[in-house]
Coordinates of C-alpha atoms in Angstrom, one line a residue:
X1 CA 0.0 0.0 0.0
X2 CA 1.5 3.3 -1.0
X3 CA 1.5 6.4 1.2
X4 CA -1.5 8.1 -0.6
X5 CA -3.7 5.0 -0.2
X6 CA -2.7 4.6 3.5
X7 CA -3.4 8.3 4.1
X8 CA -6.9 8.0 2.5
X9 CA -7.6 4.9 4.7
X10 CA -6.7 6.4 8.1
X11 CA -7.6 10.1 7.6
X12 CA -11.4 9.6 8.2
X13 CA -10.6 7.6 11.4
X14 CA -8.5 10.4 12.9
X15 CA -10.9 13.1 11.7
X16 CA -13.8 11.4 13.4
X17 CA -11.9 11.6 16.7
X18 CA -10.5 15.1 16.2
X19 CA -13.9 16.6 15.4
X20 CA -16.1 14.4 17.7
X21 CA -18.2 13.6 14.6
X22 CA -20.2 10.6 15.7
X23 CA -21.8 10.3 12.2
X24 CA -18.3 9.9 10.7
X25 CA -17.6 7.2 13.3
X26 CA -20.6 5.3 11.9
X27 CA -18.9 5.4 8.5
X28 CA -15.4 4.4 9.8
X29 CA -16.3 1.6 12.2
X30 CA -18.0 -1.7 11.6
X31 CA -21.3 -1.8 13.5
X32 CA -20.1 -4.9 15.3
X33 CA -16.8 -3.4 16.4
X34 CA -16.0 -3.7 20.1
X35 CA -13.4 -2.2 22.3
X36 CA -13.1 -4.0 25.7
X37 CA -10.5 -1.4 27.0
X38 CA -12.8 1.5 27.5
X39 CA -13.2 3.0 31.0
X40 CA -15.5 1.3 33.4
X41 CA -19.1 2.2 32.9
X42 CA -18.8 2.6 29.2
X43 CA -20.4 0.2 26.8
X44 CA -17.8 -2.0 25.0
X45 CA -19.1 -1.3 21.5
X46 CA -19.3 1.7 19.2
X47 CA -21.7 3.5 21.6
X48 CA -19.1 3.4 24.3
X49 CA -16.5 4.7 22.0
X50 CA -18.7 7.6 20.9
X51 CA -19.4 8.4 24.5
X52 CA -15.7 8.3 25.4
X53 CA -14.7 10.4 22.4
X54 CA -17.4 13.0 22.4
X55 CA -18.3 13.5 26.1
X56 CA -17.2 16.8 27.7
X57 CA -14.9 14.9 30.1
X58 CA -12.8 13.3 27.4

């Protein structure tokens, strides 16, 4: 994979976090994606990631 292709692949991922754009996260992540390392009290799936990324206390 060349640099341009890699950049096109990862840019939406980083932009979703940088902007807190939860709609962009829906486009970047598979609906079944799970992260079991989120802080206690957060859902392990995409909903928990959105809360961790876009909450005021992030």
